[in-house]
Amino acid sequence: MACSTMPKGNFKISEKHKRILPDLLGGLVASLEHRENDGGGSSLRFEPGKELETLQLKGSESEHENDDEVKTDGDLDLTNRWRISREVEAPVSVSENIDADEKRSELEFELSQKVINLERLQRIASSGLPDGGGLRARVWKLLLGYLPASRDLWEGELLADRSKYAKLKEELLSSPSEVTRRKDEAFSSCELKVDNDKDGMLKRHEISHEDHPLSSCKASVWHQFFKDSEIAEQIDRDLVRTHPEMKFFSGDSSFSRKNRSNAEADSFACFVRLLSDSVDHFCQQLDNSSVGILSTLSRLSELLKTNDEELWRHLQISNKVNPQFYAFRWITLLLTQEFNFNSILRIWDSLLSNPFGIQDMLLRVCCAMLLCVKSRLLSGDFMANLKLLQHYPEINIEYLLQVAQELTPDTSSFHLSP
């Protein structure tokens, strides 16, 4: 592979970095040639008990702005180590940019088709969707079934769903007195049309016991309204904890401003579909049923036992660290409290694109989270392991998802295919 085949116009090199450009390109070529020799496959391997080691680079670029000055032996050693770290890091970031551009082009092509091939879309999304341009929003809507596969039906389906949401919102948030007033206005309007020429006193409408705001009857419409108002207040309090300070949720971009009017309706519809296969987890009466949360936690335990009985025995038999203590939050909140926001988006790409459903991939990820910290868990006691799993450490998300994908429920030992 020659350097002349590299795409033009995609890279901007600062003056202070031009002196290391040959080394960086050499590293890039070596990296790409290695990938070609391997057939483009991943070099990741996972063995039982082996954890992912991450490279942490200390210092900042500003510390090395005066590299041309005379340095001591210690300074030269620091500069060499910094340069080596940049040589290792640069080819990865460049190749990632190339892969992202290729994936973006592939996605745009698939989304431009008259009928979207959902299997191809799942395949692309399973390896992560590129940020920006609203691509992830469109793909997620398709994967969740909010948008039909046929592009010709998009406009009609969106109008119908958004109209349904507006009516539902009006129905649930309007007070009974407001509902009664609108009914009276509609009724009076009909009467005026029928008897427009007749004069007389306004008719008095009787208020039933169920329509009275001071009624203590549980069948009262006011009773239900006050109950719903309490839930709405709880939702308002919860919204404060959903990172409203993040730019992603602020709606400041031009793309967000164009879509702001429909964001609420679309989010609601997608959220309903997202929870469609896990709504039973939130019903206390079903906790002990085959579809309740305890059954799902039991499935996670069995998945771990199948793939690594040693770790399963240590956690549940020796330490008594049951999945209820840590995985209840993992599963019910879809891992949104365990990782940073960008990692969550990447994980959800895999969850939504899994052909066997969200819950299947979610349990795989949860099991992989345990396997990836196996050695620390085996050396820890009850308190240490509980703290570790309730405050999960940073990890390479692509590695974690690969481990999750390679899990198979019908094997007696865990391994990644060579």
CSV table of C-alpha atoms in Angstrom, one decimal:
chain,number,residue,atom,x,y,z
A,1,MET,CA,0.0,0.0,0.0
A,2,ALA,CA,1.6,3.3,-1.1
A,3,CYS,CA,1.2,6.6,0.5
A,4,SER,CA,-0.2,8.0,-2.8
A,5,THR,CA,-3.4,6.0,-2.2
A,6,MET,CA,-4.3,8.0,0.9
A,7,PRO,CA,-7.3,10.4,0.5
A,8,LYS,CA,-6.4,14.0,-0.1
A,9,GLY,CA,-7.7,17.0,1.6
A,10,ASN,CA,-8.8,15.3,4.8
A,11,PHE,CA,-5.9,16.2,7.1
A,12,LYS,CA,-4.5,19.5,8.5
A,13,ILE,CA,-1.0,19.3,9.9
A,14,SER,CA,0.3,22.1,12.2
A,15,GLU,CA,3.8,23.4,11.7
A,16,LYS,CA,5.1,22.0,15.0
A,17,HIS,CA,4.0,18.5,14.0
A,18,LYS,CA,5.4,18.5,10.4
A,19,ARG,CA,8.7,17.2,11.7
A,20,ILE,CA,7.2,14.0,12.9
A,21,LEU,CA,4.9,13.4,9.9
A,22,PRO,CA,7.1,10.8,8.2
A,23,ASP,CA,7.2,8.7,11.4
A,24,LEU,CA,3.4,9.0,11.8
A,25,LEU,CA,2.7,8.0,8.2
A,26,GLY,CA,5.2,5.1,8.5
A,27,GLY,CA,3.2,3.9,11.5
A,28,LEU,CA,0.0,4.3,9.7
A,29,VAL,CA,1.2,2.3,6.7
A,30,ALA,CA,2.5,-0.4,8.9
A,31,SER,CA,-0.8,-0.5,10.8
A,32,LEU,CA,-2.9,-0.7,7.6
A,33,GLU,CA,-0.6,-3.3,6.0
A,34,HIS,CA,-0.9,-5.4,9.2
A,35,ARG,CA,-4.7,-5.2,9.0
A,36,GLU,CA,-4.6,-6.3,5.3
A,37,ASN,CA,-2.4,-9.2,6.1
A,38,ASP,CA,-4.8,-10.3,8.9
A,39,GLY,CA,-7.7,-10.0,6.5
A,40,GLY,CA,-9.1,-7.0,8.2
A,41,GLY,CA,-10.0,-9.1,11.3
A,42,SER,CA,-9.8,-7.9,14.9
A,43,SER,CA,-6.6,-8.7,16.9
A,44,LEU,CA,-8.5,-8.7,20.2
A,45,ARG,CA,-8.3,-11.9,22.2
A,46,PHE,CA,-9.9,-12.7,25.5
A,47,GLU,CA,-9.0,-15.4,27.9
A,48,PRO,CA,-10.7,-16.4,31.1
A,49,GLY,CA,-9.4,-14.2,33.9
A,50,LYS,CA,-7.8,-11.7,31.6
A,51,GLU,CA,-8.8,-8.1,31.9
A,52,LEU,CA,-8.5,-5.3,29.5
A,53,GLU,CA,-5.5,-3.1,30.1
A,54,THR,CA,-5.9,0.5,29.0
A,55,LEU,CA,-3.1,2.9,28.0
A,56,GLN,CA,-3.1,6.1,30.0
A,57,LEU,CA,-1.0,9.0,28.7
A,58,LYS,CA,0.1,11.6,31.2
A,59,GLY,CA,0.9,15.2,30.4
A,60,SER,CA,-0.5,17.5,27.8
A,61,GLU,CA,0.6,18.8,24.4
A,62,SER,CA,1.4,22.2,25.8
A,63,GLU,CA,4.2,20.8,27.9
A,64,HIS,CA,6.1,19.9,24.8
A,65,GLU,CA,5.7,23.1,22.7
A,66,ASN,CA,9.4,24.0,23.1
A,67,ASP,CA,10.9,20.6,22.0
A,68,ASP,CA,13.6,22.4,19.9
A,69,GLU,CA,15.2,23.8,23.0
A,70,VAL,CA,18.2,22.1,24.6
A,71,LYS,CA,17.0,19.5,27.1
A,72,THR,CA,18.6,17.3,29.8
A,73,ASP,CA,18.7,13.6,29.5
A,74,GLY,CA,15.6,13.3,31.5
A,75,ASP,CA,13.8,15.8,29.2
A,76,LEU,CA,14.9,13.9,26.1
A,77,ASP,CA,13.6,10.7,27.6
A,78,LEU,CA,10.2,12.3,28.3
A,79,THR,CA,10.1,13.7,24.7
A,80,ASN,CA,10.9,10.3,23.2
A,81,ARG,CA,8.2,8.7,25.3
A,82,TRP,CA,5.7,11.4,24.3
A,83,ARG,CA,6.6,10.9,20.6
A,84,ILE,CA,6.2,7.2,20.8
A,85,SER,CA,2.8,7.6,22.4
A,86,ARG,CA,1.8,9.9,19.6
A,87,GLU,CA,3.1,7.4,17.0
A,88,VAL,CA,0.9,4.7,18.5
A,89,GLU,CA,-2.1,7.0,18.9
A,90,ALA,CA,-2.1,8.8,15.5
A,91,PRO,CA,-2.6,5.8,13.2
A,92,VAL,CA,-5.6,4.6,15.3
A,93,SER,CA,-7.3,8.0,15.1
A,94,VAL,CA,-6.6,8.5,11.4
A,95,SER,CA,-7.9,5.0,10.6
A,96,GLU,CA,-10.9,5.6,12.8
A,97,ASN,CA,-11.7,8.8,10.8
A,98,ILE,CA,-11.4,6.8,7.5
A,99,ASP,CA,-13.7,4.1,8.8
A,100,ALA,CA,-16.2,6.7,10.0
A,101,ASP,CA,-16.3,8.3,6.6
A,102,GLU,CA,-16.8,5.0,4.9
A,103,LYS,CA,-19.6,4.0,7.3
A,104,ARG,CA,-21.3,7.4,6.9
A,105,SER,CA,-21.3,7.0,3.1
A,106,GLU,CA,-22.7,3.4,3.4
A,107,LEU,CA,-25.4,4.6,5.8
A,108,GLU,CA,-26.4,7.5,3.6
A,109,PHE,CA,-26.7,5.1,0.7
A,110,GLU,CA,-28.9,2.7,2.6
A,111,LEU,CA,-31.1,5.5,4.0
A,112,SER,CA,-31.6,6.9,0.4
A,113,GLN,CA,-33.1,3.7,-0.8
A,114,LYS,CA,-36.9,3.6,-1.5
A,115,VAL,CA,-37.2,0.6,0.8
A,116,ILE,CA,-34.7,0.3,3.6
A,117,ASN,CA,-33.0,-3.0,4.1
A,118,LEU,CA,-33.3,-3.4,7.9
A,119,GLU,CA,-30.9,-6.3,8.1
A,120,ARG,CA,-28.1,-4.3,6.5
A,121,LEU,CA,-29.0,-1.4,8.8
A,122,GLN,CA,-28.6,-3.6,11.8
A,123,ARG,CA,-25.3,-4.9,10.6
A,124,ILE,CA,-23.9,-1.3,10.1
A,125,ALA,CA,-25.3,-0.1,13.4
A,126,SER,CA,-24.0,-3.0,15.4
A,127,SER,CA,-20.5,-1.7,14.9
A,128,GLY,CA,-21.4,1.8,15.9
A,129,LEU,CA,-23.1,4.8,14.2
A,130,PRO,CA,-21.2,8.0,13.3
A,131,ASP,CA,-22.1,11.2,15.1
A,132,GLY,CA,-23.6,14.3,13.5
A,133,GLY,CA,-26.0,14.9,10.7
A,134,GLY,CA,-29.0,13.2,12.4
A,135,LEU,CA,-27.9,9.8,11.1
A,136,ARG,CA,-28.2,8.1,14.5
A,137,ALA,CA,-31.7,9.6,15.0
A,138,ARG,CA,-33.0,8.3,11.7
A,139,VAL,CA,-31.4,4.9,12.2
A,140,TRP,CA,-32.7,4.5,15.7
A,141,LYS,CA,-36.2,5.4,14.6
A,142,LEU,CA,-36.0,2.7,11.9
A,143,LEU,CA,-34.5,0.1,14.2
A,144,LEU,CA,-37.3,0.8,16.8
A,145,GLY,CA,-40.0,0.6,14.2
A,146,TYR,CA,-41.1,4.2,14.6
A,147,LEU,CA,-40.3,4.7,10.9
A,148,PRO,CA,-41.4,2.1,8.4
A,149,ALA,CA,-39.0,0.6,6.0
A,150,SER,CA,-40.7,2.2,3.0
A,151,ARG,CA,-39.6,5.9,2.7
A,152,ASP,CA,-42.9,6.7,0.9
A,153,LEU,CA,-44.7,6.1,4.2
A,154,TRP,CA,-42.5,8.2,6.4
A,155,GLU,CA,-44.4,11.5,6.1
A,156,GLY,CA,-47.8,10.0,6.7
A,157,GLU,CA,-46.7,7.8,9.6
A,158,LEU,CA,-45.0,10.7,11.4
A,159,LEU,CA,-48.0,13.0,11.0
A,160,ALA,CA,-50.3,10.4,12.4
A,161,ASP,CA,-48.1,9.5,15.4
A,162,ARG,CA,-47.4,13.1,16.2
A,163,SER,CA,-51.1,13.9,16.1
A,164,LYS,CA,-51.9,11.0,18.4
A,165,TYR,CA,-49.3,12.3,20.9
A,166,ALA,CA,-50.7,15.8,20.8
A,167,LYS,CA,-54.2,14.5,21.6
A,168,LEU,CA,-52.9,12.2,24.3
A,169,LYS,CA,-51.0,15.0,25.9
A,170,GLU,CA,-54.0,17.3,25.8
A,171,GLU,CA,-56.2,14.6,27.3
A,172,LEU,CA,-53.9,13.7,30.2
A,173,LEU,CA,-52.8,17.2,31.1
A,174,SER,CA,-56.1,19.0,30.9
A,175,SER,CA,-58.0,19.4,34.2
A,176,PRO,CA,-61.5,17.9,34.4
A,177,SER,CA,-63.0,21.4,34.6
A,178,GLU,CA,-61.3,22.3,31.3
A,179,VAL,CA,-62.5,19.1,29.7
A,180,THR,CA,-66.1,19.9,31.0
A,181,ARG,CA,-65.9,23.4,29.7
A,182,ARG,CA,-64.9,22.2,26.2
A,183,LYS,CA,-67.7,19.7,26.2
A,184,ASP,CA,-70.1,22.4,27.2
A,185,GLU,CA,-68.9,24.7,24.5
A,186,ALA,CA,-69.2,22.0,21.9
A,187,PHE,CA,-72.7,21.1,23.2
A,188,SER,CA,-73.8,24.7,23.2
A,189,SER,CA,-72.5,25.2,19.7
A,190,CYS,CA,-74.5,22.3,18.5
A,191,GLU,CA,-77.6,23.6,20.2
A,192,LEU,CA,-77.2,27.0,18.6
A,193,LYS,CA,-77.0,25.5,15.2
A,194,VAL,CA,-80.2,23.5,15.8
A,195,ASP,CA,-82.2,26.3,17.6
A,196,ASN,CA,-80.5,29.4,16.5
A,197,ASP,CA,-83.7,31.5,16.4
A,198,LYS,CA,-84.9,30.6,19.9
A,199,ASP,CA,-84.2,32.9,22.9
A,200,GLY,CA,-84.2,31.9,26.5
A,201,MET,CA,-82.2,31.4,29.7
A,202,LEU,CA,-79.0,29.5,29.7
A,203,LYS,CA,-79.5,25.9,30.7
A,204,ARG,CA,-77.9,24.8,34.0
A,205,HIS,CA,-75.8,21.7,33.9
A,206,GLU,CA,-75.8,19.5,36.9
A,207,ILE,CA,-72.4,18.5,38.4
A,208,SER,CA,-72.2,14.8,39.4
A,209,HIS,CA,-70.4,13.5,42.4
A,210,GLU,CA,-67.6,12.2,40.2
A,211,ASP,CA,-67.0,15.6,38.6
A,212,HIS,CA,-66.6,17.4,42.0
A,213,PRO,CA,-62.9,18.4,42.8
A,214,LEU,CA,-63.5,17.7,46.5
A,215,SER,CA,-64.8,14.2,45.9
A,216,SER,CA,-63.0,11.5,47.8
A,217,CYS,CA,-64.4,8.8,45.5
A,218,LYS,CA,-61.6,6.9,43.7
A,219,ALA,CA,-63.8,6.8,40.6
A,220,SER,CA,-63.8,10.6,40.5
A,221,VAL,CA,-62.2,12.1,37.4
A,222,TRP,CA,-60.7,14.7,39.8
A,223,HIS,CA,-59.1,12.0,41.9
A,224,GLN,CA,-57.4,10.6,38.8
A,225,PHE,CA,-56.3,14.1,37.8
A,226,PHE,CA,-54.6,14.8,41.2
A,227,LYS,CA,-52.9,11.4,41.0
A,228,ASP,CA,-51.6,12.1,37.6
A,229,SER,CA,-50.4,15.5,38.8
A,230,GLU,CA,-48.3,13.9,41.5
A,231,ILE,CA,-46.6,11.7,38.8
A,232,ALA,CA,-46.0,14.7,36.6
A,233,GLU,CA,-44.3,16.5,39.6
A,234,GLN,CA,-42.1,13.4,40.1
A,235,ILE,CA,-41.2,13.5,36.4
A,236,ASP,CA,-40.2,17.1,36.6
A,237,ARG,CA,-37.9,16.3,39.5
A,238,ASP,CA,-36.3,13.5,37.6
A,239,LEU,CA,-35.7,15.7,34.6
A,240,VAL,CA,-33.2,17.7,36.6
A,241,ARG,CA,-31.1,14.5,36.8
A,242,THR,CA,-31.0,13.8,33.1
A,243,HIS,CA,-28.0,16.1,32.4
A,244,PRO,CA,-29.9,19.1,31.0
A,245,GLU,CA,-26.6,21.0,31.0
A,246,MET,CA,-25.2,18.8,28.3
A,247,LYS,CA,-25.1,20.4,24.8
A,248,PHE,CA,-26.7,17.3,23.3
A,249,PHE,CA,-29.9,18.0,25.3
A,250,SER,CA,-29.9,21.8,25.1
A,251,GLY,CA,-31.1,22.0,21.5
A,252,ASP,CA,-28.8,24.8,20.6
A,253,SER,CA,-27.7,23.5,17.2
A,254,SER,CA,-29.4,24.5,14.0
A,255,PHE,CA,-30.4,20.9,13.4
A,256,SER,CA,-32.0,20.7,16.9
A,257,ARG,CA,-33.9,24.0,16.4
A,258,LYS,CA,-35.4,22.7,13.2
A,259,ASN,CA,-36.5,19.5,14.9
A,260,ARG,CA,-37.4,20.9,18.3
A,261,SER,CA,-41.2,21.0,17.6
A,262,ASN,CA,-41.4,17.3,17.0
A,263,ALA,CA,-38.6,16.1,19.4
A,264,GLU,CA,-41.0,15.5,22.3
A,265,ALA,CA,-43.5,13.5,20.3
A,266,ASP,CA,-40.8,11.5,18.5
A,267,SER,CA,-38.9,10.8,21.8
A,268,PHE,CA,-42.1,9.6,23.4
A,269,ALA,CA,-43.0,7.2,20.6
A,270,CYS,CA,-39.4,5.8,20.5
A,271,PHE,CA,-39.3,5.5,24.3
A,272,VAL,CA,-42.6,3.5,24.3
A,273,ARG,CA,-41.1,1.1,21.7
A,274,LEU,CA,-37.8,1.0,23.6
A,275,LEU,CA,-39.5,-0.3,26.7
A,276,SER,CA,-42.0,-2.6,25.0
A,277,ASP,CA,-40.0,-5.7,25.8
A,278,SER,CA,-39.1,-4.7,29.4
A,279,VAL,CA,-42.2,-2.9,30.7
A,280,ASP,CA,-42.9,-5.9,33.0
A,281,HIS,CA,-39.7,-5.1,34.9
A,282,PHE,CA,-41.4,-2.1,36.4
A,283,CYS,CA,-44.6,-3.9,37.5
A,284,GLN,CA,-44.1,-5.0,41.1
A,285,GLN,CA,-46.9,-7.6,40.8
A,286,LEU,CA,-44.9,-9.4,38.1
A,287,ASP,CA,-41.6,-9.4,40.0
A,288,ASN,CA,-41.8,-13.2,40.6
A,289,SER,CA,-43.3,-14.1,37.3
A,290,SER,CA,-41.5,-15.5,34.3
A,291,VAL,CA,-41.4,-12.0,32.7
A,292,GLY,CA,-40.5,-10.0,35.8
A,293,ILE,CA,-37.2,-8.4,36.8
A,294,LEU,CA,-36.2,-11.3,39.1
A,295,SER,CA,-36.5,-13.7,36.2
A,296,THR,CA,-34.3,-11.5,34.1
A,297,LEU,CA,-31.7,-11.3,36.8
A,298,SER,CA,-31.8,-15.1,37.1
A,299,ARG,CA,-31.1,-15.3,33.3
A,300,LEU,CA,-28.1,-13.1,33.8
A,301,SER,CA,-26.8,-15.4,36.5
A,302,GLU,CA,-27.3,-18.5,34.3
A,303,LEU,CA,-25.5,-16.7,31.5
A,304,LEU,CA,-22.5,-16.0,33.7
A,305,LYS,CA,-22.5,-19.6,35.1
A,306,THR,CA,-22.6,-21.0,31.6
A,307,ASN,CA,-19.6,-18.9,30.4
A,308,ASP,CA,-17.5,-18.8,33.6
A,309,GLU,CA,-18.6,-21.0,36.4
A,310,GLU,CA,-15.6,-20.1,38.6
A,311,LEU,CA,-16.6,-16.4,38.6
A,312,TRP,CA,-20.3,-17.2,39.1
A,313,ARG,CA,-19.4,-19.5,42.1
A,314,HIS,CA,-17.2,-16.8,43.7
A,315,LEU,CA,-19.8,-14.1,43.4
A,316,GLN,CA,-23.0,-15.9,44.3
A,317,ILE,CA,-21.8,-18.8,46.5
A,318,SER,CA,-18.6,-17.5,48.2
A,319,ASN,CA,-19.3,-13.7,48.3
A,320,LYS,CA,-23.1,-13.7,48.2
A,321,VAL,CA,-23.0,-10.8,45.7
A,322,ASN,CA,-26.3,-11.4,44.0
A,323,PRO,CA,-27.3,-9.7,40.7
A,324,GLN,CA,-30.0,-7.8,42.6
A,325,PHE,CA,-27.4,-5.7,44.3
A,326,TYR,CA,-25.9,-4.3,41.1
A,327,ALA,CA,-27.5,-5.6,37.9
A,328,PHE,CA,-31.0,-4.3,38.9
A,329,ARG,CA,-29.9,-0.8,38.0
A,330,TRP,CA,-27.9,-2.0,35.0
A,331,ILE,CA,-30.9,-3.6,33.4
A,332,THR,CA,-33.8,-1.3,34.4
A,333,LEU,CA,-31.8,1.8,33.3
A,334,LEU,CA,-30.2,0.2,30.3
A,335,LEU,CA,-26.7,1.0,31.6
A,336,THR,CA,-27.2,4.8,31.4
A,337,GLN,CA,-25.8,5.3,34.9
A,338,GLU,CA,-22.7,3.1,34.4
A,339,PHE,CA,-20.8,4.8,31.5
A,340,ASN,CA,-20.2,8.3,30.0
A,341,PHE,CA,-22.7,9.6,27.5
A,342,ASN,CA,-20.7,8.8,24.3
A,343,SER,CA,-20.2,5.2,25.5
A,344,ILE,CA,-23.9,4.9,26.2
A,345,LEU,CA,-24.7,6.0,22.6
A,346,ARG,CA,-22.3,3.3,21.3
A,347,ILE,CA,-23.8,0.6,23.6
A,348,TRP,CA,-27.3,1.5,22.5
A,349,ASP,CA,-26.3,1.2,18.9
A,350,SER,CA,-25.6,-2.4,19.6
A,351,LEU,CA,-28.7,-2.9,21.8
A,352,LEU,CA,-31.1,-1.5,19.2
A,353,SER,CA,-29.5,-3.3,16.3
A,354,ASN,CA,-29.5,-6.8,17.9
A,355,PRO,CA,-31.7,-9.0,15.8
A,356,PHE,CA,-32.7,-11.0,18.9
A,357,GLY,CA,-34.0,-8.0,20.8
A,358,ILE,CA,-32.7,-5.4,23.2
A,359,GLN,CA,-32.9,-7.6,26.3
A,360,ASP,CA,-30.8,-10.4,24.7
A,361,MET,CA,-27.9,-8.0,24.0
A,362,LEU,CA,-28.4,-6.2,27.3
A,363,LEU,CA,-27.8,-9.4,29.3
A,364,ARG,CA,-24.8,-10.1,27.1
A,365,VAL,CA,-23.2,-6.7,27.9
A,366,CYS,CA,-24.0,-7.1,31.6
A,367,CYS,CA,-22.3,-10.6,31.6
A,368,ALA,CA,-19.3,-9.2,29.7
A,369,MET,CA,-19.0,-6.4,32.3
A,370,LEU,CA,-18.4,-9.1,34.9
A,371,LEU,CA,-16.0,-11.1,32.8
A,372,CYS,CA,-13.9,-8.1,32.0
A,373,VAL,CA,-13.1,-7.4,35.7
A,374,LYS,CA,-12.9,-11.1,36.6
A,375,SER,CA,-9.5,-11.0,38.3
A,376,ARG,CA,-10.5,-8.1,40.5
A,377,LEU,CA,-13.7,-9.8,41.5
A,378,LEU,CA,-11.9,-13.0,42.3
A,379,SER,CA,-9.5,-11.2,44.6
A,380,GLY,CA,-12.2,-9.1,46.3
A,381,ASP,CA,-14.6,-9.8,49.2
A,382,PHE,CA,-18.3,-8.9,49.5
A,383,MET,CA,-17.8,-5.1,50.1
A,384,ALA,CA,-15.0,-4.7,47.6
A,385,ASN,CA,-16.9,-6.4,44.8
A,386,LEU,CA,-20.1,-4.6,45.6
A,387,LYS,CA,-18.4,-1.3,45.4
A,388,LEU,CA,-16.6,-2.2,42.2
A,389,LEU,CA,-19.9,-3.3,40.5
A,390,GLN,CA,-21.9,-0.4,41.7
A,391,HIS,CA,-19.2,2.0,40.4
A,392,TYR,CA,-18.0,0.2,37.3
A,393,PRO,CA,-14.5,1.3,36.1
A,394,GLU,CA,-13.7,2.8,32.8
A,395,ILE,CA,-13.2,0.3,30.0
A,396,ASN,CA,-12.7,0.1,26.2
A,397,ILE,CA,-16.3,0.0,25.0
A,398,GLU,CA,-15.5,-1.7,21.7
A,399,TYR,CA,-13.7,-4.5,23.6
A,400,LEU,CA,-16.6,-4.9,26.0
A,401,LEU,CA,-19.1,-5.2,23.1
A,402,GLN,CA,-16.9,-7.7,21.3
A,403,VAL,CA,-16.8,-9.9,24.5
A,404,ALA,CA,-20.6,-9.5,24.7
A,405,GLN,CA,-21.1,-10.6,21.1
A,406,GLU,CA,-18.9,-13.6,21.5
A,407,LEU,CA,-20.9,-15.0,24.4
A,408,THR,CA,-23.0,-18.0,23.6
A,409,PRO,CA,-25.5,-19.5,26.1
A,410,ASP,CA,-24.9,-23.1,25.1
A,411,THR,CA,-21.1,-23.3,25.8
A,412,SER,CA,-19.6,-24.5,29.0
A,413,SER,CA,-16.6,-22.2,28.9
A,414,PHE,CA,-16.0,-18.7,27.7
A,415,HIS,CA,-13.7,-17.9,24.8
A,416,LEU,CA,-13.4,-15.7,21.8
A,417,SER,CA,-13.2,-17.3,18.4
A,418,PRO,CA,-9.6,-17.1,16.9
